[in-house]
XYZ file of N, CA and C in Angstrom:
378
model
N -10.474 4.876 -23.742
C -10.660 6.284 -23.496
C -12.154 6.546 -23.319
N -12.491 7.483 -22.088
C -13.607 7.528 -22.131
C -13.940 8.896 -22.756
N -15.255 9.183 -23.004
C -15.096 10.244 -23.864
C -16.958 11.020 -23.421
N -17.088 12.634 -23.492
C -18.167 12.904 -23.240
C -18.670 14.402 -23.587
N -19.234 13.924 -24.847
C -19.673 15.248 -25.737
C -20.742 16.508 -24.428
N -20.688 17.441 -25.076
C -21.348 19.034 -23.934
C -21.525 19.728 -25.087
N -22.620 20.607 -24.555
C -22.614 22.164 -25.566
C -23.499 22.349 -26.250
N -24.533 20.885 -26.778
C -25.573 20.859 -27.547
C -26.885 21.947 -26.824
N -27.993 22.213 -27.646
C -28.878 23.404 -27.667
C -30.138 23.421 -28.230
N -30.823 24.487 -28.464
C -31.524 25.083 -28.847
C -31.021 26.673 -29.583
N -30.952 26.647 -31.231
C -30.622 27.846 -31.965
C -31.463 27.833 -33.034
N -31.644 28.786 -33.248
C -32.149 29.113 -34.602
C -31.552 29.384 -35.892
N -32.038 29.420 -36.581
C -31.335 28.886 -38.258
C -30.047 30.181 -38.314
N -29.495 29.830 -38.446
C -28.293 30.527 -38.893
C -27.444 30.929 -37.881
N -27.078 30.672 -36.204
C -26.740 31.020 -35.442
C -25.325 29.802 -35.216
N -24.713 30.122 -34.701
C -23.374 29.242 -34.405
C -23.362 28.356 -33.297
N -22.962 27.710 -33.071
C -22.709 26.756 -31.587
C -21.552 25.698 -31.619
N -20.609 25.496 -30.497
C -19.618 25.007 -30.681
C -19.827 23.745 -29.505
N -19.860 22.568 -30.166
C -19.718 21.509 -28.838
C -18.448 21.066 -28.450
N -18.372 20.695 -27.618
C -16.749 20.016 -27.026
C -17.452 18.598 -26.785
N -16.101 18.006 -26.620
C -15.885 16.329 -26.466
C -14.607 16.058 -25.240
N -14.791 16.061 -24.121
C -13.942 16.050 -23.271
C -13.527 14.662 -23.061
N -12.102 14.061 -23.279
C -11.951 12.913 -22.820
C -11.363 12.478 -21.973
N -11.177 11.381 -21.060
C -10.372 10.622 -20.177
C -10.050 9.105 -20.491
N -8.650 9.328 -19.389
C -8.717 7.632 -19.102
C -7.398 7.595 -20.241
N -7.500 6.407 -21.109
C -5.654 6.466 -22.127
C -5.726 7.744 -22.758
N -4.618 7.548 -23.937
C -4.376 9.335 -24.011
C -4.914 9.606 -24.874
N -5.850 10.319 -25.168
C -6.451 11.023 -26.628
C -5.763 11.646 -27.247
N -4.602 11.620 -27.703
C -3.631 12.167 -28.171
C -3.261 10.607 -28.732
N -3.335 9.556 -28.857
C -3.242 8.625 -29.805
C -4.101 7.985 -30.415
N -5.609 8.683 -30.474
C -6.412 8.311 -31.300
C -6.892 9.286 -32.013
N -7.416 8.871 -33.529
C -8.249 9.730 -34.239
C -9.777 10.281 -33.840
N -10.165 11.490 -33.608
C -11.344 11.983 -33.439
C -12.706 12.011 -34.293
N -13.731 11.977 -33.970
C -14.704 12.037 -34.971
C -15.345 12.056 -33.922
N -16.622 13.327 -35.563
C -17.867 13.645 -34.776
C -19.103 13.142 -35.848
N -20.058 12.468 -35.268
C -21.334 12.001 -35.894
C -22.290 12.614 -35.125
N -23.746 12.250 -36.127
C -25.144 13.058 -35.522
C -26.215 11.749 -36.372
N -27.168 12.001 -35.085
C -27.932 11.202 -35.629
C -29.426 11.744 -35.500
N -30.167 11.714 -36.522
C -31.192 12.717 -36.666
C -32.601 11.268 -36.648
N -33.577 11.908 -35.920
C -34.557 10.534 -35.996
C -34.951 10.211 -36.896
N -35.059 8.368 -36.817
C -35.714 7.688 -37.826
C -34.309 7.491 -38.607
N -33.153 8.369 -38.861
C -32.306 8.243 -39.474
C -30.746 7.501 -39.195
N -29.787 7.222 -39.769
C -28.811 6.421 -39.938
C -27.734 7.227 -39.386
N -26.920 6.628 -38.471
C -25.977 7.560 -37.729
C -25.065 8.095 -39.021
N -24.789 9.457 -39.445
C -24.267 9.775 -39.935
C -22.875 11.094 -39.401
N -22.007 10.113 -40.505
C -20.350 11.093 -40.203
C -20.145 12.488 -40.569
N -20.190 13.260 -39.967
C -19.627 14.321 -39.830
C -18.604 14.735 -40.121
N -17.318 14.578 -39.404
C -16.013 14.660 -39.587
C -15.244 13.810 -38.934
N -13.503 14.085 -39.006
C -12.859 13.571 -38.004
C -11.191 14.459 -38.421
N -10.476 13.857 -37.109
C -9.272 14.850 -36.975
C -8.566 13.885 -36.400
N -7.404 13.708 -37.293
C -6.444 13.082 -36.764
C -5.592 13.419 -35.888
N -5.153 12.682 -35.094
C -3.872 12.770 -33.961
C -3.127 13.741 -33.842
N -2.797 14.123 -34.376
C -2.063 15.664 -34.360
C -2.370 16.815 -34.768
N -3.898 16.562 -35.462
C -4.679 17.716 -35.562
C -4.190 18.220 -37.054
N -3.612 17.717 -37.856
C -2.822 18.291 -39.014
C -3.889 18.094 -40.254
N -4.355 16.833 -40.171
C -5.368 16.522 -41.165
C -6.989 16.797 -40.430
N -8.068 17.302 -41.088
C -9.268 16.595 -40.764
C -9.970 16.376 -42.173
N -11.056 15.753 -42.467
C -11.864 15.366 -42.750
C -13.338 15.697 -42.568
N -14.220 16.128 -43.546
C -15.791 16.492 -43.095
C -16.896 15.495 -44.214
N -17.721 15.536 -43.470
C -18.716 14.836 -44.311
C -19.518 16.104 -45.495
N -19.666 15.475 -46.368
C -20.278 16.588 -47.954
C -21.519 17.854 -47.392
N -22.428 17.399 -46.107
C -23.218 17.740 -46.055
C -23.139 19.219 -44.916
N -21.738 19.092 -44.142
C -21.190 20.167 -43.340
C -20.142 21.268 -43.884
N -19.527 20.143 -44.736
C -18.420 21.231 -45.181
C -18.369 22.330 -45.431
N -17.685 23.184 -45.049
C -17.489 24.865 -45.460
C -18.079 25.639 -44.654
N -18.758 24.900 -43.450
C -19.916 25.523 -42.398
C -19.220 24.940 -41.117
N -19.083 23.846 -40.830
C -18.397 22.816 -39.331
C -16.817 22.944 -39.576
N -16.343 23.161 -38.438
C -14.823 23.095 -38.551
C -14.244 21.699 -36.897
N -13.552 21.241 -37.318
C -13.728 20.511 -36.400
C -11.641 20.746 -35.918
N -11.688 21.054 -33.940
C -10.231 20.897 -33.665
C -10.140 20.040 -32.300
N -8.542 19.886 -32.383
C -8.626 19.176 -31.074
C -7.564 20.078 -30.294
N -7.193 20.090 -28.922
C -6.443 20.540 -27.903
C -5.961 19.263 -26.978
N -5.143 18.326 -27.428
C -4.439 17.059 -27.158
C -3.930 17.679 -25.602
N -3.512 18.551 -25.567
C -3.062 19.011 -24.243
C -3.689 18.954 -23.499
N -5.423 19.347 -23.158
C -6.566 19.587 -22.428
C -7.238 17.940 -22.716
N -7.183 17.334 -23.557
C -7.722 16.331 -23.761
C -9.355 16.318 -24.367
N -9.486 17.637 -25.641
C -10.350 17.566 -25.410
C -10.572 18.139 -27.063
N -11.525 17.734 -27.514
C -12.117 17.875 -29.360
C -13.180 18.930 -29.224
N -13.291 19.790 -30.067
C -13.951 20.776 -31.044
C -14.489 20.404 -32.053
N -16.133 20.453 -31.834
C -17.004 21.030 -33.180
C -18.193 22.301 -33.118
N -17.382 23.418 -34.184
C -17.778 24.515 -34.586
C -18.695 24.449 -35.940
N -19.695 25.062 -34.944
C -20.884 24.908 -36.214
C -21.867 26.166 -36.608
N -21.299 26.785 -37.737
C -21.660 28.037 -38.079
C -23.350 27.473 -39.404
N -23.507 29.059 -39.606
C -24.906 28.576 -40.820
C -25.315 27.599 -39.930
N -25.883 27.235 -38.801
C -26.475 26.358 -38.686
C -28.154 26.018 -39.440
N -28.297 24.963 -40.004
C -29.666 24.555 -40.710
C -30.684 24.055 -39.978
N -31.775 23.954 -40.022
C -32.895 22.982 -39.454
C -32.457 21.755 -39.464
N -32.113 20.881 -40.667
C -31.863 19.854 -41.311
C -29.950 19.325 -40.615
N -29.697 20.171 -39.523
C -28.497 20.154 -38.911
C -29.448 19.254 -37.562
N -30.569 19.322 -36.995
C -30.909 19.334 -36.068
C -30.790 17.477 -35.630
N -30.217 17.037 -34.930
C -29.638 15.591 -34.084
C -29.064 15.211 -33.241
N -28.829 14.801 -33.059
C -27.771 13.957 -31.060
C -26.692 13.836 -31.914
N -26.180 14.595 -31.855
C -24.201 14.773 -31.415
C -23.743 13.719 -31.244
N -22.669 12.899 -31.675
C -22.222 12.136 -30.898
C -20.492 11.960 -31.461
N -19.759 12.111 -30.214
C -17.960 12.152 -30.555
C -17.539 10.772 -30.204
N -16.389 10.607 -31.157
C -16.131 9.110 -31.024
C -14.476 8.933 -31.311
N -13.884 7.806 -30.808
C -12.268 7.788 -31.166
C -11.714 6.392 -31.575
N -10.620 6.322 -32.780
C -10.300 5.186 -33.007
C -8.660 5.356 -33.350
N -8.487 3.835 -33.061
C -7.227 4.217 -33.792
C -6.356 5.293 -34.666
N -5.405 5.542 -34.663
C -4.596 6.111 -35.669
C -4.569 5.252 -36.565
N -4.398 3.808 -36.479
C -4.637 2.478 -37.965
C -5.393 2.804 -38.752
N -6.458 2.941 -38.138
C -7.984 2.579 -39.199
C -7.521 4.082 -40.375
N -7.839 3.109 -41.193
C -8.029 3.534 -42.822
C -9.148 4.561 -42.978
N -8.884 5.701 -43.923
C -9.332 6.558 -43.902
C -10.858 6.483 -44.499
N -10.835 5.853 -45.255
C -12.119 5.008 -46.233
C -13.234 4.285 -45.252
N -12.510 3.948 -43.958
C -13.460 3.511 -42.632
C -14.303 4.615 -41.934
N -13.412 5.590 -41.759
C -13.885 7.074 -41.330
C -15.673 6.979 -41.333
N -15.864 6.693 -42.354
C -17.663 7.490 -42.646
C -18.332 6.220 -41.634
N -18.021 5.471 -41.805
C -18.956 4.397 -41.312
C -18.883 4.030 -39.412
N -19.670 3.860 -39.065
C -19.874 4.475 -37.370
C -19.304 3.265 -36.479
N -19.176 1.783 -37.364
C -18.863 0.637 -36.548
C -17.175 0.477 -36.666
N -16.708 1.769 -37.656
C -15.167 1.834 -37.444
C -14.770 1.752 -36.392
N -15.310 2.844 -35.583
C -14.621 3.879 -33.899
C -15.142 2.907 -32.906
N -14.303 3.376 -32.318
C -13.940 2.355 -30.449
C -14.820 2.523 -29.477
N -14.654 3.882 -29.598
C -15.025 4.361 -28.463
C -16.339 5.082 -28.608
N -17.489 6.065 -28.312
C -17.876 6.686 -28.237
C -18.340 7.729 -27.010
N -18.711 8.555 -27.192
C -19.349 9.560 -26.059
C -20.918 9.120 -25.754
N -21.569 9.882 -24.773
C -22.897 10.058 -25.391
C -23.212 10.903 -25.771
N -24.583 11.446 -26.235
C -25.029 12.581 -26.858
C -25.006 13.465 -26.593
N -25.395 14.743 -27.566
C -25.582 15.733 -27.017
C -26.653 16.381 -27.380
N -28.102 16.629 -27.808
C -28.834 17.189 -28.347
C -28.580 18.887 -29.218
N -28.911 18.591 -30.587
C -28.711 19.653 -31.145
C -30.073 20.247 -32.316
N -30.543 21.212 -31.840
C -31.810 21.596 -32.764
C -31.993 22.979 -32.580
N -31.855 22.984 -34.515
C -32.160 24.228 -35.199
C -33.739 24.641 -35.192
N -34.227 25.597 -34.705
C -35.560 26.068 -35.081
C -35.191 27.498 -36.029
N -36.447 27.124 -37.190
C -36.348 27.439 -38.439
C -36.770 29.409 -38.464
């Protein structure tokens, strides 16, 4: 599946922005979604992810209660909503897909997923 994050910006602290992850090619509707960011100098870090039918997701400690993450299997295409945005939010986007297999405990770590997108630039000014 090919896959290709949009939507990234320029906002200021506390403003919202929603990126999409548009995919092609096999069906994204049989893999799990996830979104990572990687901030410079720093370690690609997990965000969230949303399983296959959209019933479960998952967020990383540092978004929660602020990022909501959906998918539209029909359109072929993933949601991340990002409210309170922080300075410390500010990194390259990046959406990624793996199996429905992979174990949930794999989730955080970035060499789980198959596939990835490329970036998208995202930065909060304070």
């Amino acid at each position: 599946v090919q896959l290709q994050a949009s939507g990234g910006g320029v906002v200021q602290s506390g403003d919202s922005l929603r990126l999409t992850c548009a995919a092609s090619g096999h069906s994204f509707s049989a893999y799990v979604m996830g979104w990572f960011r990687q901030a410079p100098g720093k370690e690609r870090e997990f965000v969230g992810a949303i399983r296959r039918s959209g019933g479960t997701v998952y967020y990383g400690t540092s978004v929660k209660g602020r990022f909501t993450i959906s998918r539209d299997n029909a359109k072929g295409a993933g949601y991340l909503q990002m409210n309170s945005l922080k300075p410390e939010d500010t990194a390259v986007y990046y959406c990624a897909a793996a199996p429905q297999s992979t174990i949930v405990s794999s989730f955080y770590t970035a060499r789980a997923w198959t596939f990835w997108g490329q970036g998208t630039q995202v930065t909060v000014s304070s």
